CSV table of C-alpha atoms in Angstrom, one decimal:
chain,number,residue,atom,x,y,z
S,1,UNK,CA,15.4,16.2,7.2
S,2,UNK,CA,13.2,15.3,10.3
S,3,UNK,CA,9.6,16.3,9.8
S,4,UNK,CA,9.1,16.1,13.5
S,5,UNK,CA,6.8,18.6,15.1
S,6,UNK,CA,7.6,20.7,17.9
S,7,UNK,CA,5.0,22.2,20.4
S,8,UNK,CA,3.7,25.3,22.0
S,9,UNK,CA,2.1,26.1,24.8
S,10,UNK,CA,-1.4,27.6,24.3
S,11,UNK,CA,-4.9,28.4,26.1
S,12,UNK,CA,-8.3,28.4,25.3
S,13,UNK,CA,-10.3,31.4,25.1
S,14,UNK,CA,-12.0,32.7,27.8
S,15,UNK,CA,-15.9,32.0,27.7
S,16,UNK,CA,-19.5,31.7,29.8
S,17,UNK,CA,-18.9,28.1,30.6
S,18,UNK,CA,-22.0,26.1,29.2
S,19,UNK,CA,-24.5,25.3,31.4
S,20,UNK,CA,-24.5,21.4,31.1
S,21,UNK,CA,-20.9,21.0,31.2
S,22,UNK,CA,-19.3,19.2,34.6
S,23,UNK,CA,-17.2,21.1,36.8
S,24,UNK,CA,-14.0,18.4,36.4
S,25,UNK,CA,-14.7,19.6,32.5
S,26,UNK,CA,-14.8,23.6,32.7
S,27,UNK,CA,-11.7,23.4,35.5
S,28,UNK,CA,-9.8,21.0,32.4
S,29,UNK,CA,-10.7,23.4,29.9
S,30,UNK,CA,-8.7,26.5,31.5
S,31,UNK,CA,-5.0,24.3,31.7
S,32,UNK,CA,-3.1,24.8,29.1
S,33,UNK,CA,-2.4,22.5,26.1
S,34,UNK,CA,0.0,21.5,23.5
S,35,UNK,CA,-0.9,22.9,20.3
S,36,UNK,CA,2.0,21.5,17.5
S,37,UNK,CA,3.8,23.3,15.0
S,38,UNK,CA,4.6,21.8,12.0
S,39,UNK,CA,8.5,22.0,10.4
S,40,UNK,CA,9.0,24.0,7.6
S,41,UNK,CA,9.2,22.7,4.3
S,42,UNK,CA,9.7,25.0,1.9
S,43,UNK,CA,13.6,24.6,1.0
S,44,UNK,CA,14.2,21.3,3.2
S,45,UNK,CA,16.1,18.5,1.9
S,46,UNK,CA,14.7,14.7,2.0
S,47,UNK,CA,17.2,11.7,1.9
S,48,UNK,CA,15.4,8.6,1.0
S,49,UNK,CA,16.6,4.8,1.1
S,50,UNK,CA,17.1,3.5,-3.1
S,51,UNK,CA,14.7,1.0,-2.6
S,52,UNK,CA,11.8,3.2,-1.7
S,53,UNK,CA,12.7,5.4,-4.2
S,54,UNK,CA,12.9,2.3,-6.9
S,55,UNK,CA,9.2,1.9,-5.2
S,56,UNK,CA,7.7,5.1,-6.0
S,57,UNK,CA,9.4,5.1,-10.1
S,58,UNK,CA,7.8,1.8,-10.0
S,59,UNK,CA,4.5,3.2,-8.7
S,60,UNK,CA,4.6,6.4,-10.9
S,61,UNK,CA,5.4,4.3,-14.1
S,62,UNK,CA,2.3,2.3,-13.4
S,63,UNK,CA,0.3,5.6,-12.9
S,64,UNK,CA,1.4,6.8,-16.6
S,65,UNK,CA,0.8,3.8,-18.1
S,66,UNK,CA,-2.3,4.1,-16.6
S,67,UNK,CA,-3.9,6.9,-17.8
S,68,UNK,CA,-2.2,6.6,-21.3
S,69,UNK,CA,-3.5,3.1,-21.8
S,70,UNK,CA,-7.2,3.6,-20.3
S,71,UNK,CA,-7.3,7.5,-22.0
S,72,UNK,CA,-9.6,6.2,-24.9
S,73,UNK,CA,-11.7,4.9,-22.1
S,74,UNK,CA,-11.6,8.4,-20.9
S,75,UNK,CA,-15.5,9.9,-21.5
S,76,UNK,CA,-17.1,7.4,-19.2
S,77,UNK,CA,-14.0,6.1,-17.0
S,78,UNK,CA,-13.3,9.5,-15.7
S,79,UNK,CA,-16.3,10.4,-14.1
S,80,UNK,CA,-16.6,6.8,-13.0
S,81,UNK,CA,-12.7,7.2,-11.3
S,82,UNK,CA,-14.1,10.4,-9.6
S,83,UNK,CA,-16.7,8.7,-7.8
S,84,UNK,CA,-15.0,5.5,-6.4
S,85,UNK,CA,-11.8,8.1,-5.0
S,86,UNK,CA,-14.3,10.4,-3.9
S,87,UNK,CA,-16.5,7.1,-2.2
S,88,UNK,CA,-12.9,5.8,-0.8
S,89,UNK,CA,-12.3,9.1,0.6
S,90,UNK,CA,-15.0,9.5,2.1
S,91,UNK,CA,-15.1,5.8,3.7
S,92,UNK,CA,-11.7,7.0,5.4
S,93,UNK,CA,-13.9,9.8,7.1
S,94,UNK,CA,-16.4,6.8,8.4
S,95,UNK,CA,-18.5,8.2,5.4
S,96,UNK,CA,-20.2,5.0,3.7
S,97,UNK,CA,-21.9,4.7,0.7
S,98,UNK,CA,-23.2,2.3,-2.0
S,99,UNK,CA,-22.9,2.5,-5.4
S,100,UNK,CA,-26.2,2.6,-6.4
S,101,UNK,CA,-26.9,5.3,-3.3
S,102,UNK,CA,-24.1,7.5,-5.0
S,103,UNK,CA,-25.7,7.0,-8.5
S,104,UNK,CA,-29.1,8.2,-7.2
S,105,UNK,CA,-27.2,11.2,-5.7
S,106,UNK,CA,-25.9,12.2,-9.4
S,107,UNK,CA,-29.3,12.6,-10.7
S,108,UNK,CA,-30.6,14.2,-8.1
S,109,UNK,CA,-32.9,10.7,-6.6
S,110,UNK,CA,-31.0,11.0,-3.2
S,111,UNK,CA,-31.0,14.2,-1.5
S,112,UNK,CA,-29.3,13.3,1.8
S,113,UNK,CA,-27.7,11.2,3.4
S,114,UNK,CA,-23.6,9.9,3.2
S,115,UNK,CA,-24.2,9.7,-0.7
S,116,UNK,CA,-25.3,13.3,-1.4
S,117,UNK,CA,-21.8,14.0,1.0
S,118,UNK,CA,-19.9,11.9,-1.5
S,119,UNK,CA,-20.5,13.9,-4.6
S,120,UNK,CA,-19.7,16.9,-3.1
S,121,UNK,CA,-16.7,15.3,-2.9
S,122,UNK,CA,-16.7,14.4,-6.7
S,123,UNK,CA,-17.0,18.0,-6.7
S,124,UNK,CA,-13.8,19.1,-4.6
S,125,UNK,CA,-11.9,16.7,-6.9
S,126,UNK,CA,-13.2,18.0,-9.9
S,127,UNK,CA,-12.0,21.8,-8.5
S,128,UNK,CA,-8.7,20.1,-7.6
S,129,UNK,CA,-7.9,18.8,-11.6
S,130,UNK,CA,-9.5,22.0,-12.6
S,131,UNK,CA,-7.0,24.4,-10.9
S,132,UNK,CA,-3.8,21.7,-10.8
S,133,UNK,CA,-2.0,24.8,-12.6
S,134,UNK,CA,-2.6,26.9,-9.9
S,135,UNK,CA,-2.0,25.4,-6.3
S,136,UNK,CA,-1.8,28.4,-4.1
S,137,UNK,CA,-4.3,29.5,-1.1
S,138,UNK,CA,-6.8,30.2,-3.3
S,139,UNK,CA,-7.5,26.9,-4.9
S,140,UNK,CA,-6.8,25.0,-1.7
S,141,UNK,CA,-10.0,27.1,-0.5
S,142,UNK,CA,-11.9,26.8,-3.8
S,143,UNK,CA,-11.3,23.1,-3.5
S,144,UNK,CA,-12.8,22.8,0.6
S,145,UNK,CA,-15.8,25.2,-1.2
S,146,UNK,CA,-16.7,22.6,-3.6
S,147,UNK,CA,-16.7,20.2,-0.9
S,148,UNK,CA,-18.7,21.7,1.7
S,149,UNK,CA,-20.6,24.6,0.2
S,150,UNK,CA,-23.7,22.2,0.1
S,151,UNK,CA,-23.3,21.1,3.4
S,152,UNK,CA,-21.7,22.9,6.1
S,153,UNK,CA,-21.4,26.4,4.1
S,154,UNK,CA,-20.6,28.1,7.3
S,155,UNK,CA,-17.1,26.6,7.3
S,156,UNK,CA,-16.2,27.5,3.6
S,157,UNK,CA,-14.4,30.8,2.5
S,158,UNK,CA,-11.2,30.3,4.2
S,159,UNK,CA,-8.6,28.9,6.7
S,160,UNK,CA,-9.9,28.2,10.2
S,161,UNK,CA,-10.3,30.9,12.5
S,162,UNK,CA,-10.2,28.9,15.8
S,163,UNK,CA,-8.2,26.1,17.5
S,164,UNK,CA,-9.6,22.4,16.7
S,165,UNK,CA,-8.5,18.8,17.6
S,166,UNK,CA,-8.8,15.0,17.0
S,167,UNK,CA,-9.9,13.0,19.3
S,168,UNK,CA,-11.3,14.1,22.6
S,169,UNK,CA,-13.3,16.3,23.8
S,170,UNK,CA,-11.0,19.1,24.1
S,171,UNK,CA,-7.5,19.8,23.1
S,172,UNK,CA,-6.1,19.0,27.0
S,173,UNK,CA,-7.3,15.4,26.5
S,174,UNK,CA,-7.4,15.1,22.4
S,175,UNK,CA,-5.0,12.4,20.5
S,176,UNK,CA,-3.4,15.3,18.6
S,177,UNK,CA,-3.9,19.5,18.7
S,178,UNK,CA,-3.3,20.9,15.1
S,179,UNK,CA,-1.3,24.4,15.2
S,180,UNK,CA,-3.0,27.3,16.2
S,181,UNK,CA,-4.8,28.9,14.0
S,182,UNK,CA,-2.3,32.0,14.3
S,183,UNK,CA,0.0,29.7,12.9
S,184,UNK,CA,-1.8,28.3,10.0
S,185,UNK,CA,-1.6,31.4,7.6
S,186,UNK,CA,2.1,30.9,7.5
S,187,UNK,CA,2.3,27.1,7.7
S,188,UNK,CA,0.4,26.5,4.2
S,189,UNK,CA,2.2,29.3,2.8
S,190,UNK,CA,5.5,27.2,3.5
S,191,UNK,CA,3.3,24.2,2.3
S,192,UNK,CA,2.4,25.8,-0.8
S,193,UNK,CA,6.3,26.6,-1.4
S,194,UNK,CA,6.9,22.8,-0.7
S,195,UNK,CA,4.4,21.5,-3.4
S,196,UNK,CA,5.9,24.1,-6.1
S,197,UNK,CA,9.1,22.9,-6.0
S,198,UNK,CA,10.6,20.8,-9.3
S,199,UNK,CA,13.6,19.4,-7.7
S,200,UNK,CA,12.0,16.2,-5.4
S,201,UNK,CA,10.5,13.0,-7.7
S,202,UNK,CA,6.4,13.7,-7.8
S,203,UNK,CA,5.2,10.8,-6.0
S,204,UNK,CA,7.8,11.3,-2.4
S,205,UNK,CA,6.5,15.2,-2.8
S,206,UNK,CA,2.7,14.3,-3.2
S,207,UNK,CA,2.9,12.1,0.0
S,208,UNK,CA,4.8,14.5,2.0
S,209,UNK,CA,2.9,17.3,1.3
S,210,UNK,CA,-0.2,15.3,2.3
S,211,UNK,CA,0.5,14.4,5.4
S,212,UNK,CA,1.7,17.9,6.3
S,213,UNK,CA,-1.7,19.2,5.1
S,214,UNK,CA,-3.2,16.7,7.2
S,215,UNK,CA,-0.9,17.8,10.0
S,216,UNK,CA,-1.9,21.6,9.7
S,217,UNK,CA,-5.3,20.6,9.1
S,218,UNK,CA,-6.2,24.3,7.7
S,219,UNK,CA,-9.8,24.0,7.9
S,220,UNK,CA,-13.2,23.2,10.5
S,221,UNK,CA,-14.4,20.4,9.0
S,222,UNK,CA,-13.1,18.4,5.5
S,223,UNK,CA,-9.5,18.5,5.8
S,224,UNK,CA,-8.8,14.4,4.7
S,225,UNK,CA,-11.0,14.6,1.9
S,226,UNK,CA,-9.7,17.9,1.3
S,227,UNK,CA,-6.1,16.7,1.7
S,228,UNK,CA,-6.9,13.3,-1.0
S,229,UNK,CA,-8.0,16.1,-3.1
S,230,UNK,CA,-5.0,17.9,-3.5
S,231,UNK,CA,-3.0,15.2,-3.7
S,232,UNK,CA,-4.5,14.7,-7.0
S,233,UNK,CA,-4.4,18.4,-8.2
S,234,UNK,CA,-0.1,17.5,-7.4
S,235,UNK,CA,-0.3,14.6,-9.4
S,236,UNK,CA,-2.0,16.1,-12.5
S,237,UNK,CA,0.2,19.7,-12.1
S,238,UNK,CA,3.3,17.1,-11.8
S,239,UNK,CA,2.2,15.9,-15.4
S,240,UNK,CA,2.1,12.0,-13.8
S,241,UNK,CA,-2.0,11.5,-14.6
S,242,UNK,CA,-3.1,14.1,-17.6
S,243,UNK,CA,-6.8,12.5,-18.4
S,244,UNK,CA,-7.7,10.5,-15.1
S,245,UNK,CA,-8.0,10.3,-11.7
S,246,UNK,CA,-6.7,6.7,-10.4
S,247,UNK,CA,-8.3,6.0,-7.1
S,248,UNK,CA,-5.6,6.3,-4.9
S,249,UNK,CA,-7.7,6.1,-1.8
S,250,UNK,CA,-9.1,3.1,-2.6
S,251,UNK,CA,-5.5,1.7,-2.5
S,252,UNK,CA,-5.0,4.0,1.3
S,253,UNK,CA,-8.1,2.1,2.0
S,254,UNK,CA,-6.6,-1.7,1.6
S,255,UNK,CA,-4.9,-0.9,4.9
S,256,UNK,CA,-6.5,2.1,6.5
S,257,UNK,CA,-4.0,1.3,9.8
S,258,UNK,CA,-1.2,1.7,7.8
S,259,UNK,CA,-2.2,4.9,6.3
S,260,UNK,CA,-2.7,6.6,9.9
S,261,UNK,CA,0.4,5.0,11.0
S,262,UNK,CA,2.3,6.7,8.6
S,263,UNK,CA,0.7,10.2,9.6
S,264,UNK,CA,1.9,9.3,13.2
S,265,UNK,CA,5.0,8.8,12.3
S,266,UNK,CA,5.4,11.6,9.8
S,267,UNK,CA,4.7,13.4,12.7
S,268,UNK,CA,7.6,12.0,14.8
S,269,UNK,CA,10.1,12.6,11.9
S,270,UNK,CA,10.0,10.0,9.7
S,271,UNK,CA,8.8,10.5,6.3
S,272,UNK,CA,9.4,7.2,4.8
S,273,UNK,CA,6.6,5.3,5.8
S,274,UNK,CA,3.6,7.6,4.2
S,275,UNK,CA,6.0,7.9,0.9
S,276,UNK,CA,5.9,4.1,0.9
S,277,UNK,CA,2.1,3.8,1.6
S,278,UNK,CA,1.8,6.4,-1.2
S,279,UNK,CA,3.5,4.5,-3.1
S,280,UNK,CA,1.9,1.2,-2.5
S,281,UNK,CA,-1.3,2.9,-2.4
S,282,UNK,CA,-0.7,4.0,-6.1
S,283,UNK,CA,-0.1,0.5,-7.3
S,284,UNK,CA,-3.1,-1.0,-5.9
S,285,UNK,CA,-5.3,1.5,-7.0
S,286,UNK,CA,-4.1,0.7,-10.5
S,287,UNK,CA,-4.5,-2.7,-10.3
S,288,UNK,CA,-8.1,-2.2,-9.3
S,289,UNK,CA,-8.5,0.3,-11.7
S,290,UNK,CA,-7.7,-2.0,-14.3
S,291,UNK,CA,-9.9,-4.8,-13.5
S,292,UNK,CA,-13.2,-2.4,-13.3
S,293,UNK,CA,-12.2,-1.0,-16.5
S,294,UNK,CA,-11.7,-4.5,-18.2
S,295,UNK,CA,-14.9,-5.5,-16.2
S,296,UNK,CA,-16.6,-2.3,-17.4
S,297,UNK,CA,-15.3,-2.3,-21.3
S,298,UNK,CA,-16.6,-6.2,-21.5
S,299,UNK,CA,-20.2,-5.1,-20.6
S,300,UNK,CA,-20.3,-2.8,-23.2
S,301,UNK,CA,-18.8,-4.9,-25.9
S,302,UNK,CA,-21.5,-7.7,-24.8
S,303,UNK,CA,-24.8,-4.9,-25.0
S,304,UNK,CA,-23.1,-3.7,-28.1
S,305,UNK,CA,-23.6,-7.3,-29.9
S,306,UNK,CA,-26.9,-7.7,-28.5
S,307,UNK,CA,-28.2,-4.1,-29.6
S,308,UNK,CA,-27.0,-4.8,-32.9
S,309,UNK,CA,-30.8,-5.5,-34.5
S,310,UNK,CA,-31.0,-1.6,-33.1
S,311,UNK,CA,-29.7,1.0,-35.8
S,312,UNK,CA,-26.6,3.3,-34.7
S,313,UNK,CA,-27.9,6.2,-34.1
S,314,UNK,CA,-30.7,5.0,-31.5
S,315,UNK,CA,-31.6,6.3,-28.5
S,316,UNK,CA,-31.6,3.0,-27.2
S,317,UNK,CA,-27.6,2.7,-28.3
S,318,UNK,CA,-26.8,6.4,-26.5
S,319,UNK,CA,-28.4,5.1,-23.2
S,320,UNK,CA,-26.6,1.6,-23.0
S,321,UNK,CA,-23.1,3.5,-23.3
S,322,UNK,CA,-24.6,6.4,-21.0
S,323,UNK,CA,-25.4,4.1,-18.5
S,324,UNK,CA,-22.2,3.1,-17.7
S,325,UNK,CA,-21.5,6.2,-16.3
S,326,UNK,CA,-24.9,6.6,-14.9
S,327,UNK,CA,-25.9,3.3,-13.7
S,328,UNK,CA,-28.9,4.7,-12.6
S,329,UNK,CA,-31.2,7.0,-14.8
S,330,UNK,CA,-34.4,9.0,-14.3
S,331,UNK,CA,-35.5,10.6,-17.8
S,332,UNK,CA,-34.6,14.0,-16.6
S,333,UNK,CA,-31.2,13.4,-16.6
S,334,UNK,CA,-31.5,10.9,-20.0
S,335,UNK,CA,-33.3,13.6,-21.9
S,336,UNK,CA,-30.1,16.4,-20.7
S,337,UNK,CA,-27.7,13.7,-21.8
S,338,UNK,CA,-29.3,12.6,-25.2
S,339,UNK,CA,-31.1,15.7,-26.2
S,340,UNK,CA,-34.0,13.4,-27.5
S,341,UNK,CA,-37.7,13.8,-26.3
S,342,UNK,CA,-39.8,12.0,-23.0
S,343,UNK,CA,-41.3,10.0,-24.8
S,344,UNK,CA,-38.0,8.8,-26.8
S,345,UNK,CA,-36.2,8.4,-24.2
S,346,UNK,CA,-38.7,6.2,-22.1
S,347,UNK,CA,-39.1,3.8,-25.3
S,348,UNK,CA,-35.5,3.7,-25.3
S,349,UNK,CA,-35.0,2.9,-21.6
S,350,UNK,CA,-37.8,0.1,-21.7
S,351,UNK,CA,-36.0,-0.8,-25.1
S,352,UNK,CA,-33.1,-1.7,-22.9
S,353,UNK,CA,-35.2,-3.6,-20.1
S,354,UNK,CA,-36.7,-5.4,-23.3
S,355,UNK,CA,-32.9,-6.7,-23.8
S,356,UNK,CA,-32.1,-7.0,-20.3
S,357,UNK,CA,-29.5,-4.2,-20.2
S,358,UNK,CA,-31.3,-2.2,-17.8
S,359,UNK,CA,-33.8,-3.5,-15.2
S,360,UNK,CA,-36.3,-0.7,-13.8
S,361,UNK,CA,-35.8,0.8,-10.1
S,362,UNK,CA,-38.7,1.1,-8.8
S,363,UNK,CA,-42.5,1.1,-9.5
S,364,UNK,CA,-43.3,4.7,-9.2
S,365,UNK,CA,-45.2,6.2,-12.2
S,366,UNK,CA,-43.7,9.7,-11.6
S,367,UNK,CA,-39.7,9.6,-11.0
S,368,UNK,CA,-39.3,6.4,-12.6
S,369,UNK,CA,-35.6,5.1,-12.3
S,370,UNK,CA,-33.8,2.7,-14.6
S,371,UNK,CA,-31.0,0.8,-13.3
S,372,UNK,CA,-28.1,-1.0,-15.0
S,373,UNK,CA,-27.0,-3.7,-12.6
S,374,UNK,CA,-24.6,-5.2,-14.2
S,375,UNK,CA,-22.7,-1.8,-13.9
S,376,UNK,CA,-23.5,-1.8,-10.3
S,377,UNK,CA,-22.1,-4.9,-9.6
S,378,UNK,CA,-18.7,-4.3,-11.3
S,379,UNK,CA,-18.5,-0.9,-8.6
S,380,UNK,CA,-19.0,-3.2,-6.0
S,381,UNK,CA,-16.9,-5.8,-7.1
S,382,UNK,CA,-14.4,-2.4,-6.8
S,383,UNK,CA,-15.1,-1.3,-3.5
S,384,UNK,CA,-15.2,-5.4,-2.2
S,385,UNK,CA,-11.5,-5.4,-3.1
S,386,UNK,CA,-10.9,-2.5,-1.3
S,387,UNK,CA,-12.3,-3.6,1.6
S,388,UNK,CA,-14.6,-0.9,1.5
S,389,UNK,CA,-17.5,-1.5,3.1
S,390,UNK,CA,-20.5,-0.1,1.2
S,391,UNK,CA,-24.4,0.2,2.2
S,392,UNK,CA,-27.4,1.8,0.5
C-alpha cells in the first residue's frame, strides 16, 4: 500500500499577538496551513521486493545471533548497549556527548548538560524493554515520562495538546506540519493496531511503524528518541533481541542523510527505503557491537591475569569487572555496588591505580573519581566508527 500522507487545511488559534513579533510575521501566522494526516495502518497490506526482504532475514538473523552469542556477556554489556543507543540517539537530536561525560552522569558527577539528557534516555529505553509486552498508549507515554520527566516535566503525561512543526518558525513556513493534535488520539491508536499485528516479518514492521510515529510525532518535545525507543520495545515484544539492546542508532547514525531521506520518502509513499535503512542499520550496529564487545572482553581477560597476586574475592577484583560498566567511579556508587566499606573500597580503587587498571580523575580530596581509560577508549573507538561525533 502507499503510505503517502494526505493534508488538511487548518488554522492557528486565535491569540494577543506578542509584542516583539514583526507585522509580516503576525499577518503569516493568521493564513492557513497544511497540517498532514497520516494513512492508516492498522489492516494495510505491504508488498515488498525479495531482495529487501532477503535483506532484513539477513539483518534479523544477525540480530539473534547477536544477543544469543554476547548473552553471557550480558551483566555488563547490557547497560553498556543502553548507553551508546541512547548516546546515538541523542546525537541524531544534535545532542552530543562523550563517553566519559555520560559515565560522570551515571554516578551522579555531572548534573547538566547533553550527558545528564542522555541517561534520561537510558531511562526511556529501559521503560521501552520493561513494558515490550505491553505496547499500547500507556507505555508509549510511560516511555516519553522516563525520558523527559527530569527535564522538561511539563511536556510529560500525555499526547500533545497543541499543533507543532519542524522546521520554521511557524507551521505556514515549516519543512513539514505533523497532524493536528485532534487527530493524534486516533492516529496512534491505528499505530498501536499496526505494531500488534503477527502477520508482517518483525524488522519491515519495526521500521514502518517508526517512521509513522515519527510522522505523527505524538508528543512536544522527544519524539525521535522516543520513536528509537519503541522500536526497541517492537524488537524485544517480536522475540528478535531477548537479553540486549543492539545499538541500532548507532548504525541510523553511519548515514544520518539516508535515515531522514527515508522518512521523506515514507512520507511520499514509499516504504522501502526506511525498511532498507532499518535493515542496514541493524547490521552495522551488530558489527560494531561485536568489536566493542571483543575490545571490551579482552581488557578484562588482560586485568584478570594481572590481578591474579590479588585473592578472588577482593574488592579490588569486584571493581576491575565493575568498571567496565562504570568506567568512571566515585566511592558512593563503588560502596552501593560492592556492599564493602569507604575505606575498602578506596584501598581497592588505589589497588587498581597501583596496577594501572584505573588512573584517578581528578585531584579533589572530597568527590574523588577513578577512571578506567582503557574502557573509555574502547566507547570511543565505538562512537568513532559511527561517525558520531563526541565531546566532554
Amino acid at each position: 500500500m502507499s503510505t503517502a500522507l494526505t493534508y488538511e487545511t487548518r488554522r492557528l488559534p486565535q491569540r494577543l499577538e506578542v509584542e516583539y513579533a514583526s507585522r509580516r510575521m503576525q499577518l503569516r501566522r493568521r493564513e492557513p496551513y497544511q497540517a498532514a494526516i497520516p494513512a492508516s495502518l492498522a489492516s494495510a497490506d505491504f508488498t515488498f521486493s525479495g531482495e529487501l526482504l532477503a535483506d532484513c532475514d539477513d539483518a534479523t538473523r544477525e540480530l539473534v545471533r547477536f544477543d544469543g552469542e554476547r548473552s553471557e556477556f550480558i551483566a555488563p554489556f547490557s547497560a553498556i548497549l543502553l548507553r551508546t543507543e541512547s548516546a546515538s540517539s541523542s546525537q541524531i537530536e544534535q545532542l552530543t556527548a562523550g563517553p566519559r561525560a555520560i559515565a560522570e552522569a551515571v554516578i551522579g558527577e555531572r548534573a547538566e548538560g547533553n550527558a545528564r539528557l542522555v541517561v534520561s534516555n537510558v531511562h526511556a529505553m529501559e521503560a521501552a524493554l520493561a513494558l515490550a509486552d505491553e505496547i499500547s498508549n500507556a507505555s508509549i507515554i510511560a516511555m516519553h515520562t522516563a525520558l523527559l520527566d527530569e527535564s522538561s516535566p511539563e511536556l510529560t503525561g500525555g499526547y500533545r495538546q497543541e499543533q507543532v512543526w519542524i522546521g520554521g518558525a511557524l507551521p505556514q513556513t515549516a519543512a513539514f506540519a505533523p497532524p493536528h493534535h485532534e487527530r493524534v488520539a486516533a492516529a496512534m491508536n491505528d499505530l498501536i493496531l499496526f505494531m500488534r499485528r503477527v502477520d508482517l516479518p518483525v524488522l519491515p514492521q519495526v521500521a514502518i511503524a517508526h517512521a509513522q510515529f515519527e510522522t505523527i510525532h505524538p508528543f512536544p518535545d522527544g519524539n525521535g528518541r522516543t520513536g528509537r525507543a519503541l522500536a526497541h520495545s517492537m524488537l524485544r515484544h517480536g522475540d528478535i533481541l531477548r537479553h540486549l539492546a543492539v545499538p541500532v542508532s548507532a548504525g541510523l547514525l553511519t548515514d544520518i542523510g539516508r535515515y531522514f531521506d527515508a522518512l521523506d520518502a515514507y512520507r511520499s509513499g514509499d516504504a522501502e527505503p526506511i525498511v532498507r535503512v532499518f535493515a542496514d542499520a541493524s547490521l552495522a550496529a551488530v558489527a560494531n557491537a561485536d568489536q566493542l564487545a571483543d575490545d571490551l572482553i579482552g581488557l578484562r581477560q588482560a586485568w584478570q591475569e594481572s590481578l591474579a597476586p590479588i585473592r578472588a574475592g577482593a574488592v579490588g577484583r569486584k571493581l576491575a569487572s565493575l568498571s567496565l560498566e562504570y568506567p568512571v567511579l566515585n566511592a558512593v556508587t563503588a560502596e552501593r555496588l560492592t556492599g564493602a566499606s569507604r575505606p575498602a573500597v578506596v584501598n581497592g580503587l588505589e589497588t587498581l591505580v597501583e596496577y594501572g587498571i584505573l588512573q584517578r580523575g581528578n585531584s579533589a580530596k572530597r568527590n574523588r573519581t577513578w577512571i578506567n581509560p582503557e574502557v573509555l577508549d574502547a566507547l570511543t573507538a565505538f562512537s568513532d566508527r559511527t561517525g558520531r561525533r563526541v565531546c566532554d
